[in-house]
Amino acid sequence: MNLTDFYFLCAFAVILVIYYLVPGKCQWGVILVSSIAYYLLSGHPVLILYPVMSIVICYASTRFITENEEPKKKKAALIITIILLLAVLITLKYLRFINVSELLIPLGLSYYTFTLIGYVTDVYNGITEPQGNMLKLLAFGMYFPALVSGPIMQYREISKTFYDRHEFDLKELTYGFQRMLWGFFKKLVIADRLNDVVSVMFADPNTFSGRNVFWAILLFTIQLYSDFSGLMDIVLGISQCLGITLPENFKLPFWAPTVSEYWRRWHVTLGAWFREYVFYPVLRTKAFAGLQTTLKNRLGKKSGKQLSTFAAMFVLWLTVGLWHGGKLTYVLGSGLLHWLFIVLEESFKDPFARLWNRMKVDPDSTWLKCVRVVRTFLLVNLGNAFFRSASVPAAFKMLKSGFRNLGSETIMPWLVRNLLEGMSERGIRAVSDSTILSLNYIDLGIMTFGILVMLVISIIKAKTGTDVRDRIARHNIAFRYALWMAFLFFVILTANYGPEYSSAEFIYQGF
């Protein structure tokens, strides 16, 4: 069952009613039952054993860690627990990419595994208290909205309100529904249409040589963002309806001036998890401490520290790439290429600063910030070319094809010309009958309009730093409801939706 399914929305309406009717101390029980039901209905029922057993192992491990006084035994319990969790993750997720295993993959495998590893590690480090009720830990570890694609939750943050009594709050409920609607708009109006276009263009890039290849990569980047951020809007909206606050996973990533900043805005919880549980522990190991000392002695304090940090970052970005999957396209497109971009940014930071100083250019000027934002966006698109391609050779072939016939007609004029020719031959019916890139012109128009709306909202948020919902809420009730109802009917009328429709699977659902 997908979060965009018609029947899921019907079930969620029932869950909401029950959730606010039961006593407050039982609300977490409604979440647990709902999560189990969602898991059973979303795949092979036996797969629920994987998250349940993982949570039972973590429950037993944290009990042992807190009740035992010997540091060595505590550390052994932590290591064994992490090894067991990662062994299941690696066996089920990664071996299938080299055709060694055809095992079924449990829903949310990476997300609940990382959440549980963070929980056990925090208990070991004394950052958080262990959950003494195993059923409550099950409710947290299997929280159904976050099972699909996160965000990766930290128990020390979520537990503060997760088990509390949540009173019915009309404003929070309204805001939750509004955010869900915005997520549906991104997913069903924009991303699903882009999926059809991008699939056609990536299937045979030679058909779309020249600048059209770069259009394909750009459209995939927009698809990836609208699909994943749309899912997060739905997940956070569902949680807000339940009175639960989850961490934001997107913070206007395409406005980032550097690639490192981009990754602090894109999939925020994944980046935070890798920094806390992979990058910093790697830096603290004896091997890297020794490496840093050696490099400092040979190259100086600053260069030695920087190079040792780059080496630790290589481990980090290799792990990030592997997390996305065992294919080399993922390792490069979402991992090592971004490591290379960040290394180059850091290496040229001082030389460029000296250059701007000599040229008497303000490094914080608006035009230079815009240049940095565009540069970062283009680098991200380059990574996505590998991320989306079937193989690394296919990605290189596609990029090579992009530089061929750069002066050829691009997609947009080509679409307009075909539309006008079709209308001259068959009249206005050509708008709905003609199919270009697997979509008719009406769908292409809706998709383009949706992208523009998403862009405008992003600009408003970037400039004002405020939630658009808050800005709308300042107007009178007639305007507010008219606007939201118009938006609701627009999504209903333009989205491919209904009881018999199944939208495209969320891209990050497979990771």
Tab-separated table of N, CA, C and O in Angstrom, residues 408-456:
chain	number	residue	atom	x	y	z
A	408	SER	N	21.492	22.129	-32.378
A	408	SER	CA	20.243	21.573	-32.890
A	408	SER	C	19.053	22.133	-32.115
A	408	SER	O	19.191	22.700	-31.037
A	409	GLU	N	17.890	21.936	-32.675
A	409	GLU	CA	16.674	22.469	-32.062
A	409	GLU	C	16.410	21.795	-30.729
A	409	GLU	O	16.492	20.584	-30.596
A	410	THR	N	16.112	22.590	-29.729
A	410	THR	CA	15.851	22.031	-28.412
A	410	THR	C	14.401	21.601	-28.291
A	410	THR	O	13.561	21.895	-29.136
A	411	ILE	N	14.123	20.912	-27.187
A	411	ILE	CA	12.801	20.306	-27.005
A	411	ILE	C	11.677	21.330	-27.009
A	411	ILE	O	10.641	21.127	-27.640
A	412	MET	N	11.878	22.466	-26.331
A	412	MET	CA	10.778	23.408	-26.171
A	412	MET	C	10.294	23.985	-27.509
A	412	MET	O	9.098	23.923	-27.807
A	413	PRO	N	11.198	24.530	-28.356
A	413	PRO	CA	10.723	24.979	-29.668
A	413	PRO	C	10.133	23.838	-30.490
A	413	PRO	O	9.174	24.031	-31.234
A	414	TRP	N	10.731	22.662	-30.351
A	414	TRP	CA	10.234	21.493	-31.082
A	414	TRP	C	8.803	21.150	-30.663
A	414	TRP	O	7.941	20.850	-31.496
A	415	LEU	N	8.518	21.229	-29.362
A	415	LEU	CA	7.164	20.951	-28.868
A	415	LEU	C	6.175	21.975	-29.415
A	415	LEU	O	5.081	21.623	-29.862
A	416	VAL	N	6.576	23.255	-29.365
A	416	VAL	CA	5.678	24.312	-29.852
A	416	VAL	C	5.407	24.137	-31.339
A	416	VAL	O	4.265	24.258	-31.797
A	417	ARG	N	6.473	23.856	-32.102
A	417	ARG	CA	6.303	23.693	-33.549
A	417	ARG	C	5.373	22.517	-33.864
A	417	ARG	O	4.482	22.617	-34.710
A	418	ASN	N	5.557	21.394	-33.184
A	418	ASN	CA	4.697	20.230	-33.410
A	418	ASN	C	3.257	20.513	-33.028
A	418	ASN	O	2.324	20.042	-33.681
A	419	LEU	N	3.075	21.280	-31.938
A	419	LEU	CA	1.724	21.628	-31.522
A	419	LEU	C	1.037	22.486	-32.575
A	419	LEU	O	-0.114	22.226	-32.954
A	420	LEU	N	1.745	23.504	-33.082
A	420	LEU	CA	1.148	24.397	-34.075
A	420	LEU	C	0.837	23.655	-35.371
A	420	LEU	O	-0.204	23.874	-35.991
A	421	GLU	N	1.737	22.764	-35.764
A	421	GLU	CA	1.483	21.979	-36.968
A	421	GLU	C	0.282	21.066	-36.787
A	421	GLU	O	-0.551	20.914	-37.682
A	422	GLY	N	0.187	20.469	-35.594
A	422	GLY	CA	-0.950	19.586	-35.331
A	422	GLY	C	-2.255	20.341	-35.316
A	422	GLY	O	-3.276	19.882	-35.852
A	423	MET	N	-2.251	21.546	-34.729
A	423	MET	CA	-3.473	22.340	-34.679
A	423	MET	C	-3.881	22.810	-36.061
A	423	MET	O	-5.081	22.920	-36.360
A	424	SER	N	-2.918	23.108	-36.926
A	424	SER	CA	-3.254	23.559	-38.275
A	424	SER	C	-3.896	22.440	-39.086
A	424	SER	O	-4.711	22.691	-39.964
A	425	GLU	N	-3.531	21.188	-38.733
A	425	GLU	CA	-4.069	20.046	-39.485
A	425	GLU	C	-5.373	19.532	-38.890
A	425	GLU	O	-6.303	19.179	-39.604
A	426	ARG	N	-5.449	19.471	-37.557
A	426	ARG	CA	-6.618	18.851	-36.924
A	426	ARG	C	-7.350	19.762	-35.965
A	426	ARG	O	-8.250	19.328	-35.257
A	427	GLY	N	-6.937	21.033	-35.920
A	427	GLY	CA	-7.625	21.963	-35.056
A	427	GLY	C	-7.241	21.773	-33.598
A	427	GLY	O	-6.234	21.164	-33.254
A	428	ILE	N	-8.092	22.296	-32.707
A	428	ILE	CA	-7.795	22.295	-31.269
A	428	ILE	C	-7.726	20.891	-30.694
A	428	ILE	O	-7.132	20.661	-29.640
A	429	ARG	N	-8.312	19.896	-31.377
A	429	ARG	CA	-8.260	18.510	-30.884
A	429	ARG	C	-6.827	18.007	-30.793
A	429	ARG	O	-6.521	17.090	-30.031
A	430	ALA	N	-5.931	18.608	-31.556
A	430	ALA	CA	-4.533	18.183	-31.528
A	430	ALA	C	-3.923	18.373	-30.148
A	430	ALA	O	-2.982	17.667	-29.767
A	431	VAL	N	-4.443	19.314	-29.378
A	431	VAL	CA	-3.895	19.565	-28.043
A	431	VAL	C	-4.042	18.338	-27.161
A	431	VAL	O	-3.154	17.978	-26.401
A	432	SER	N	-5.179	17.662	-27.244
A	432	SER	CA	-5.397	16.480	-26.417
A	432	SER	C	-5.027	15.182	-27.116
A	432	SER	O	-4.710	14.192	-26.464
A	433	ASP	N	-5.047	15.185	-28.457
A	433	ASP	CA	-4.770	13.948	-29.191
A	433	ASP	C	-3.285	13.718	-29.431
A	433	ASP	O	-2.815	12.581	-29.424
A	434	SER	N	-2.511	14.774	-29.668
A	434	SER	CA	-1.096	14.623	-29.994
A	434	SER	C	-0.310	14.180	-28.761
A	434	SER	O	-0.509	14.697	-27.660
A	435	THR	N	0.560	13.228	-28.957
A	435	THR	CA	1.382	12.710	-27.866
A	435	THR	C	2.855	12.949	-28.185
A	435	THR	O	3.346	12.512	-29.222
A	436	ILE	N	3.518	13.652	-27.308
A	436	ILE	CA	4.943	13.929	-27.431
A	436	ILE	C	5.614	13.483	-26.134
A	436	ILE	O	5.161	13.833	-25.049
A	437	LEU	N	6.673	12.690	-26.262
A	437	LEU	CA	7.392	12.204	-25.078
A	437	LEU	C	6.451	11.472	-24.126
A	437	LEU	O	6.533	11.597	-22.912
A	438	SER	N	5.535	10.706	-24.691
A	438	SER	CA	4.554	9.862	-23.984
A	438	SER	C	3.444	10.648	-23.292
A	438	SER	O	2.597	10.074	-22.635
A	439	LEU	N	3.426	11.986	-23.425
A	439	LEU	CA	2.374	12.804	-22.830
A	439	LEU	C	1.716	13.650	-23.909
A	439	LEU	O	2.363	14.055	-24.868
A	440	ASN	N	0.392	13.920	-23.724
A	440	ASN	CA	-0.227	14.864	-24.642
A	440	ASN	C	0.063	16.291	-24.173
A	440	ASN	O	0.602	16.502	-23.095
A	441	TYR	N	-0.299	17.250	-24.996
A	441	TYR	CA	0.078	18.623	-24.699
A	441	TYR	C	-0.619	19.173	-23.462
A	441	TYR	O	-0.097	20.052	-22.783
A	442	ILE	N	-1.792	18.667	-23.162
A	442	ILE	CA	-2.471	19.111	-21.943
A	442	ILE	C	-1.665	18.691	-20.719
A	442	ILE	O	-1.432	19.485	-19.794
A	443	ASP	N	-1.211	17.432	-20.718
A	443	ASP	CA	-0.399	16.944	-19.610
A	443	ASP	C	0.920	17.703	-19.509
A	443	ASP	O	1.387	18.024	-18.412
A	444	LEU	N	1.526	17.985	-20.655
A	444	LEU	CA	2.766	18.751	-20.641
A	444	LEU	C	2.540	20.156	-20.089
A	444	LEU	O	3.370	20.694	-19.352
A	445	GLY	N	1.402	20.751	-20.442
A	445	GLY	CA	1.073	22.080	-19.925
A	445	GLY	C	0.845	22.062	-18.423
A	445	GLY	O	1.323	22.946	-17.703
A	446	ILE	N	0.123	21.042	-17.942
A	446	ILE	CA	-0.124	20.915	-16.499
A	446	ILE	C	1.190	20.711	-15.753
A	446	ILE	O	1.432	21.316	-14.702
A	447	MET	N	2.051	19.849	-16.309
A	447	MET	CA	3.348	19.575	-15.692
A	447	MET	C	4.187	20.849	-15.613
A	447	MET	O	4.777	21.155	-14.562
A	448	THR	N	4.228	21.610	-16.701
A	448	THR	CA	5.011	22.849	-16.725
A	448	THR	C	4.457	23.863	-15.734
A	448	THR	O	5.213	24.518	-14.998
A	449	PHE	N	3.146	23.993	-15.690
A	449	PHE	CA	2.511	24.903	-14.737
A	449	PHE	C	2.835	24.489	-13.308
A	449	PHE	O	3.129	25.328	-12.446
A	450	GLY	N	2.790	23.187	-13.032
A	450	GLY	CA	3.104	22.691	-11.697
A	450	GLY	C	4.529	23.017	-11.287
A	450	GLY	O	4.778	23.416	-10.136
A	451	ILE	N	5.473	22.853	-12.212
A	451	ILE	CA	6.873	23.175	-11.922
A	451	ILE	C	7.033	24.655	-11.611
A	451	ILE	O	7.757	25.040	-10.684
A	452	LEU	N	6.336	25.505	-12.362
A	452	LEU	CA	6.414	26.951	-12.133
A	452	LEU	C	5.843	27.323	-10.770
A	452	LEU	O	6.402	28.161	-10.057
A	453	VAL	N	4.731	26.687	-10.394
A	453	VAL	CA	4.141	26.946	-9.068
A	453	VAL	C	5.118	26.535	-7.974
A	453	VAL	O	5.329	27.273	-6.998
A	454	MET	N	5.726	25.366	-8.132
A	454	MET	CA	6.697	24.884	-7.151
A	454	MET	C	7.881	25.839	-7.046
A	454	MET	O	8.386	26.108	-5.949
A	455	LEU	N	8.318	26.388	-8.185
A	455	LEU	CA	9.431	27.326	-8.205
A	455	LEU	C	9.069	28.629	-7.490
A	455	LEU	O	9.854	29.154	-6.690
A	456	VAL	N	7.880	29.138	-7.763
A	456	VAL	CA	7.432	30.386	-7.138
A	456	VAL	C	7.351	30.234	-5.620
A	456	VAL	O	7.813	31.098	-4.859
